[in-house]
Coordinates of C-alpha atoms in Angstrom, one line a residue:
M29 CA 0.0 0.0 0.0
Q30 CA 1.3 3.5 -0.9
I31 CA 2.4 5.4 2.2
K32 CA 0.1 8.4 2.8
K33 CA 1.6 11.9 3.2
V34 CA 0.6 14.1 6.1
A35 CA 1.4 17.9 6.4
V36 CA 1.9 18.6 10.1
F37 CA 1.5 22.3 10.9
S38 CA 2.5 24.4 14.0
T39 CA 5.2 22.0 15.0
K40 CA 8.0 22.6 17.4
P41 CA 10.9 20.3 18.0
Y42 CA 9.1 18.6 20.8
D43 CA 6.1 17.9 18.6
Q44 CA 8.3 16.3 16.0
R45 CA 10.1 14.1 18.5
F46 CA 6.9 12.7 20.0
L47 CA 5.1 12.3 16.6
E48 CA 8.1 10.5 15.1
A49 CA 8.4 8.2 18.1
A50 CA 4.7 7.3 17.7
N51 CA 5.3 6.8 14.0
H52 CA 8.5 4.8 14.6
D53 CA 7.7 2.2 11.9
G54 CA 7.0 4.8 9.2
R55 CA 3.3 3.9 8.8
V56 CA 2.6 7.3 7.4
E57 CA 4.9 10.0 6.0
L58 CA 5.0 13.0 8.3
N59 CA 6.3 16.3 6.9
F60 CA 6.7 19.0 9.5
F61 CA 6.0 22.8 9.1
E62 CA 6.7 25.2 11.9
T63 CA 4.3 27.7 10.2
R64 CA 0.7 27.8 11.1
L65 CA -2.1 26.7 8.7
R66 CA -4.2 29.5 7.5
Q67 CA -5.3 31.0 4.2
H68 CA -1.8 32.2 3.0
T69 CA -0.1 28.9 4.0
V70 CA -2.7 26.4 2.8
K71 CA -0.8 26.1 -0.5
L72 CA 1.7 24.0 1.3
C73 CA -0.9 21.2 1.5
D74 CA -0.8 20.5 -2.2
G75 CA 0.1 16.9 -2.8
Y76 CA -0.8 15.7 0.7
D77 CA -3.4 13.2 1.8
A78 CA -4.1 14.7 5.2
V79 CA -3.1 17.6 7.5
S80 CA -2.5 17.8 11.2
C81 CA -3.2 21.0 13.1
F82 CA -3.0 22.6 16.5
V83 CA -4.9 25.1 18.6
N84 CA -3.9 28.3 16.7
D85 CA -4.2 27.1 13.2
I86 CA -7.1 28.8 11.4
V87 CA -9.1 26.2 9.5
D88 CA -11.9 28.4 8.2
R89 CA -14.1 27.9 5.1
S90 CA -11.5 29.4 2.7
V91 CA -8.8 27.0 4.0
I92 CA -11.2 24.0 3.8
E93 CA -12.2 24.8 0.3
Q94 CA -8.6 24.9 -0.8
L95 CA -7.8 21.6 1.1
A96 CA -10.7 20.0 -0.7
A97 CA -9.4 21.3 -4.0
F98 CA -6.0 19.6 -3.2
G99 CA -7.8 16.4 -2.4
V100 CA -7.2 16.5 1.3
K101 CA -10.0 14.6 3.1
M102 CA -8.7 14.4 6.6
I103 CA -7.8 16.9 9.4
A104 CA -6.2 15.4 12.4
L105 CA -6.3 17.9 15.3
R106 CA -3.6 17.5 18.0
C107 CA -5.9 19.0 20.6
A108 CA -9.4 18.5 22.2
G109 CA -10.9 21.9 21.2
F110 CA -12.1 22.5 17.6
N111 CA -13.4 26.0 17.7
N112 CA -10.7 27.0 15.1
V113 CA -12.3 24.6 12.5
D114 CA -15.3 25.5 10.4
M115 CA -17.1 22.2 11.0
E116 CA -20.0 23.1 8.7
A117 CA -17.6 23.6 5.8
A118 CA -15.7 20.5 6.6
N119 CA -18.9 18.5 6.5
E120 CA -20.0 20.2 3.3
F121 CA -16.7 19.3 1.6
G122 CA -16.6 15.7 3.0
I123 CA -13.5 16.3 5.1
R124 CA -13.2 14.1 8.2
V125 CA -12.1 16.0 11.4
C126 CA -10.7 14.1 14.3
N127 CA -9.5 15.4 17.7
V128 CA -7.6 14.1 20.7
P129 CA -10.5 14.1 23.2
S130 CA -8.4 13.2 26.2
Y131 CA -4.7 13.6 26.8
S132 CA -3.7 13.4 30.5
P133 CA -6.4 15.7 32.0
E134 CA -4.3 15.7 35.1
S135 CA -1.7 17.8 33.3
V136 CA -4.0 20.7 32.8
A137 CA -5.6 20.2 36.3
E138 CA -2.2 20.3 38.0
H139 CA -1.2 23.4 36.1
A140 CA -4.4 25.1 37.2
L141 CA -3.6 24.3 40.8
A142 CA 0.0 25.5 40.3
M143 CA -1.4 28.9 39.1
M144 CA -3.8 29.1 42.1
F145 CA -1.0 28.4 44.6
A146 CA 1.5 30.7 43.0
L147 CA -1.0 33.6 42.9
N148 CA -2.2 33.1 46.4
R149 CA 1.2 32.8 48.0
K150 CA 2.8 35.4 45.6
I151 CA 5.5 32.8 44.7
T152 CA 7.0 34.7 41.7
R153 CA 7.2 38.0 43.6
A154 CA 8.7 36.2 46.7
N155 CA 11.3 34.5 44.5
V156 CA 12.4 37.8 43.0
R157 CA 12.7 39.4 46.4
V158 CA 14.8 36.6 47.8
K159 CA 17.2 36.7 44.8
E160 CA 17.7 40.4 45.7
H161 CA 18.3 39.4 49.4
N162 CA 15.0 41.0 50.4
F163 CA 13.4 38.8 53.0
D164 CA 10.6 41.1 54.0
L165 CA 7.1 39.4 54.0
E166 CA 5.0 42.5 53.7
G167 CA 2.8 42.2 50.6
L168 CA 3.0 38.4 50.4
L169 CA 0.0 37.5 52.6
G170 CA -2.1 34.6 51.3
F171 CA -5.1 32.7 52.5
N172 CA -5.8 29.1 53.4
F173 CA -7.4 27.0 50.7
A174 CA -8.8 24.8 53.4
K175 CA -11.2 27.6 54.3
A176 CA -11.9 28.7 50.7
T177 CA -14.8 28.1 48.4
I178 CA -13.7 27.1 44.9
G179 CA -16.0 27.0 41.9
I180 CA -15.2 24.8 38.9
I181 CA -17.0 25.7 35.6
G182 CA -17.0 22.7 33.3
T183 CA -16.9 19.1 34.6
G184 CA -15.5 17.1 31.8
K185 CA -12.3 15.1 32.3
I186 CA -10.1 18.1 33.1
G187 CA -12.7 19.6 35.4
V188 CA -13.1 16.4 37.3
A189 CA -9.4 15.9 37.6
T190 CA -9.2 19.5 39.0
L191 CA -11.9 18.7 41.5
R192 CA -10.2 15.5 42.5
A193 CA -6.9 17.3 43.1
L194 CA -8.6 20.0 45.2
K195 CA -10.7 17.6 47.3
G196 CA -7.8 16.8 49.6
L197 CA -7.3 20.4 50.6
G198 CA -10.5 20.5 52.6
C199 CA -12.0 23.5 50.6
E200 CA -15.7 23.7 49.7
L201 CA -16.2 22.7 46.1
L202 CA -18.9 24.0 43.8
C203 CA -19.3 23.1 40.2
Y204 CA -21.4 23.9 37.1
D205 CA -21.9 22.1 33.8
P206 CA -25.1 21.9 31.6
Y207 CA -24.3 18.1 31.4
P208 CA -23.6 17.0 35.0
S209 CA -21.4 13.9 35.6
K210 CA -21.8 11.4 38.4
E211 CA -18.1 11.5 39.1
A212 CA -18.1 15.3 39.6
A213 CA -21.3 15.1 41.8
E214 CA -19.4 12.8 44.2
L215 CA -16.7 15.4 44.6
A216 CA -18.6 18.7 44.6
E217 CA -21.9 20.4 44.8
Y218 CA -23.6 21.1 41.5
T219 CA -25.2 24.6 41.4
D220 CA -25.9 27.4 38.9
L221 CA -23.5 30.0 37.6
D222 CA -24.8 32.8 39.7
T223 CA -24.3 30.8 42.9
I224 CA -20.7 30.0 41.8
Y225 CA -20.1 33.7 41.1
A226 CA -21.6 34.9 44.4
R227 CA -19.9 32.3 46.7
S228 CA -16.6 31.4 45.2
D229 CA -13.2 32.7 46.4
V230 CA -11.6 31.0 43.4
I231 CA -13.2 30.3 40.0
S232 CA -11.5 28.0 37.5
L233 CA -12.6 27.5 34.0
H234 CA -12.6 24.0 32.3
C235 CA -15.2 24.3 29.6
P236 CA -15.0 24.3 25.8
L237 CA -15.4 27.5 23.7
T238 CA -18.8 27.6 22.1
D239 CA -21.3 30.3 21.2
D240 CA -22.8 29.9 24.7
T241 CA -19.5 30.2 26.6
Y242 CA -17.8 32.9 24.5
H243 CA -16.9 35.7 27.0
L244 CA -18.6 33.8 29.8
I245 CA -16.4 36.0 32.1
D246 CA -17.3 39.6 31.3
K247 CA -18.3 42.7 33.2
T248 CA -21.7 41.3 34.0
S249 CA -20.5 38.0 35.5
I250 CA -17.6 39.7 37.2
G251 CA -20.0 42.1 38.8
K252 CA -21.8 39.1 40.5
M253 CA -18.5 37.8 42.0
K254 CA -17.0 38.4 45.5
D255 CA -14.5 41.2 45.8
N256 CA -10.9 40.1 45.4
V257 CA -11.9 36.9 43.6
M258 CA -9.3 34.7 41.9
L259 CA -10.0 33.8 38.3
I260 CA -8.1 30.9 36.6
N261 CA -8.4 30.0 32.9
T262 CA -6.5 27.0 31.5
S263 CA -9.2 26.2 28.9
R264 CA -9.8 28.6 26.0
G265 CA -8.9 32.3 25.8
G266 CA -12.3 33.4 24.4
L267 CA -14.0 32.4 27.6
V268 CA -12.7 35.6 29.3
N269 CA -13.2 39.1 28.0
A270 CA -9.7 40.4 28.8
Q271 CA -10.7 44.1 28.9
D272 CA -13.5 43.4 31.4
A273 CA -11.1 41.3 33.5
L274 CA -8.6 44.2 33.4
D275 CA -11.3 46.6 34.5
G276 CA -12.3 44.2 37.3
M277 CA -8.7 44.3 38.5
K278 CA -8.6 48.1 38.5
S279 CA -11.8 48.2 40.6
G280 CA -10.6 45.5 43.0
K281 CA -13.3 43.1 42.1
V282 CA -10.7 40.7 40.6
G283 CA -7.9 40.2 43.0
Y284 CA -5.9 37.5 41.2
L285 CA -5.9 36.5 37.5
G286 CA -4.2 33.4 36.2
L287 CA -4.2 32.8 32.4
D288 CA -2.7 30.0 30.5
V289 CA -4.7 31.0 27.5
Y290 CA -5.6 34.3 25.9
E291 CA -8.2 35.3 23.4
L292 CA -5.7 36.8 21.0
E293 CA -2.9 34.4 21.7
G294 CA -2.6 33.3 18.1
D295 CA -0.1 36.1 17.4
L296 CA 1.7 35.6 20.7
F297 CA 2.0 32.1 22.1
F298 CA 4.3 29.3 21.0
R299 CA 6.7 31.9 19.6
D300 CA 9.9 33.6 20.9
L301 CA 8.9 37.3 20.9
S302 CA 11.6 38.5 23.3
G303 CA 12.9 41.9 22.5
R304 CA 9.6 42.9 20.8
V305 CA 6.9 45.2 22.2
P306 CA 3.5 43.4 22.3
N307 CA 1.0 45.0 19.9
D308 CA -1.8 44.5 22.3
D309 CA -2.3 47.2 25.0
V310 CA -4.7 45.0 27.1
F311 CA -2.2 42.1 27.2
A312 CA 0.7 44.5 28.0
L313 CA -1.3 46.0 30.9
L314 CA -2.2 42.6 32.3
L315 CA 1.5 41.6 32.3
S316 CA 2.4 44.7 34.3
Y317 CA 0.1 43.7 37.2
P318 CA 1.8 41.9 40.1
N319 CA -1.3 39.9 40.8
V320 CA -1.5 38.5 37.2
L321 CA 0.2 35.2 36.2
V322 CA 0.4 34.4 32.5
T323 CA 1.8 31.2 31.0
G324 CA 2.0 30.5 27.3
H325 CA -0.6 27.7 26.9
Q326 CA 1.6 25.2 28.7
G327 CA -1.0 23.5 30.8
Y328 CA -1.0 20.4 28.6
F329 CA 2.8 20.3 28.4
T330 CA 3.9 17.1 30.1
K331 CA 5.6 14.1 28.8
E332 CA 2.5 11.9 29.3
A333 CA 0.2 14.4 27.5
L334 CA 2.5 14.7 24.5
E335 CA 2.8 10.9 24.2
Q336 CA -1.0 10.6 24.3
I337 CA -1.5 13.4 21.7
A338 CA 1.0 11.8 19.3
S339 CA -0.3 8.3 19.6
T340 CA -4.0 9.4 19.3
T341 CA -3.1 11.6 16.3
L342 CA -1.4 8.6 14.5
H343 CA -4.4 6.4 15.4
N344 CA -6.8 8.9 13.9
L345 CA -4.8 9.2 10.7
E346 CA -4.2 5.4 10.3
S347 CA -7.9 4.7 10.9
Y348 CA -8.9 7.1 8.2
F349 CA -6.4 5.7 5.7
Q350 CA -7.6 2.2 6.4
G351 CA -11.3 3.2 5.9
K352 CA -12.1 2.7 9.6
S353 CA -13.5 4.9 12.4
S354 CA -11.1 5.9 15.1
G355 CA -13.9 6.8 17.5
N356 CA -12.7 10.4 17.6
E357 CA -14.5 11.8 14.6
L358 CA -16.2 15.2 15.2
K359 CA -19.7 15.9 13.8

């Protein structure tokens, strides 16, 4: 059988290492492009049987039309979210789209907790002080999680992993999801969003980006929250209106903000932009606040997660080439 060719976009050296390890017997031919897939780079797909994309590739209708014209009939996403893909257009042009629905949910959950603890105990600020031989504790006061109420929005695999990790701390756990899970119900109290906003000292987002969740955190929802609330987003950037979060920090409503994702991260994350001035005033202001912690979409970034992403991506591709279902097809 002729080996099928796959164009792999948005690849870094670590992506290539893990994908090549998963494809150790050369079942498919993987060709790696560091560039992102979008309208002006889709021409690179000519001659390929399938493409593999990541979170900041833009697979809109114009890209899908061109993929179809090249004969590409398979898009293998290396992530769980698919808000960057025009699914209606993919269906119209008969292009199969598969994702990686689960890749070590503990990786993202643990990163969310790391952000919570670092913000609460001012770890980054304390580290800078000590390196300067300043051992004063003023300004580093935190609070006990054992006495806190934490609200988890979204109780899929990552939300449940976050609840499980928090359970041992002794805090009160609230959660919300339009599709409740039995496992989450055994760990936390299901309630509505307004109750989570009103009662939570910490709110952590673990839901997909949809029309219903776009800018879930905005000036209206922030206005319903406790003063000095901690907000954590390790899910999708579009869940949080960054300007409204910034305004909430200025007013004292938002006391801590942890972001591993950002709505306009496509032009920022997964790139070395040191020495450049960000062309985003809101983002630049957020970075200047001492009670803001930003990481560059690294919540998933563990050995276990990268191995799972690579193996599932290869499984999705091979299943398609063999005329089978992988079980990860998106509708």
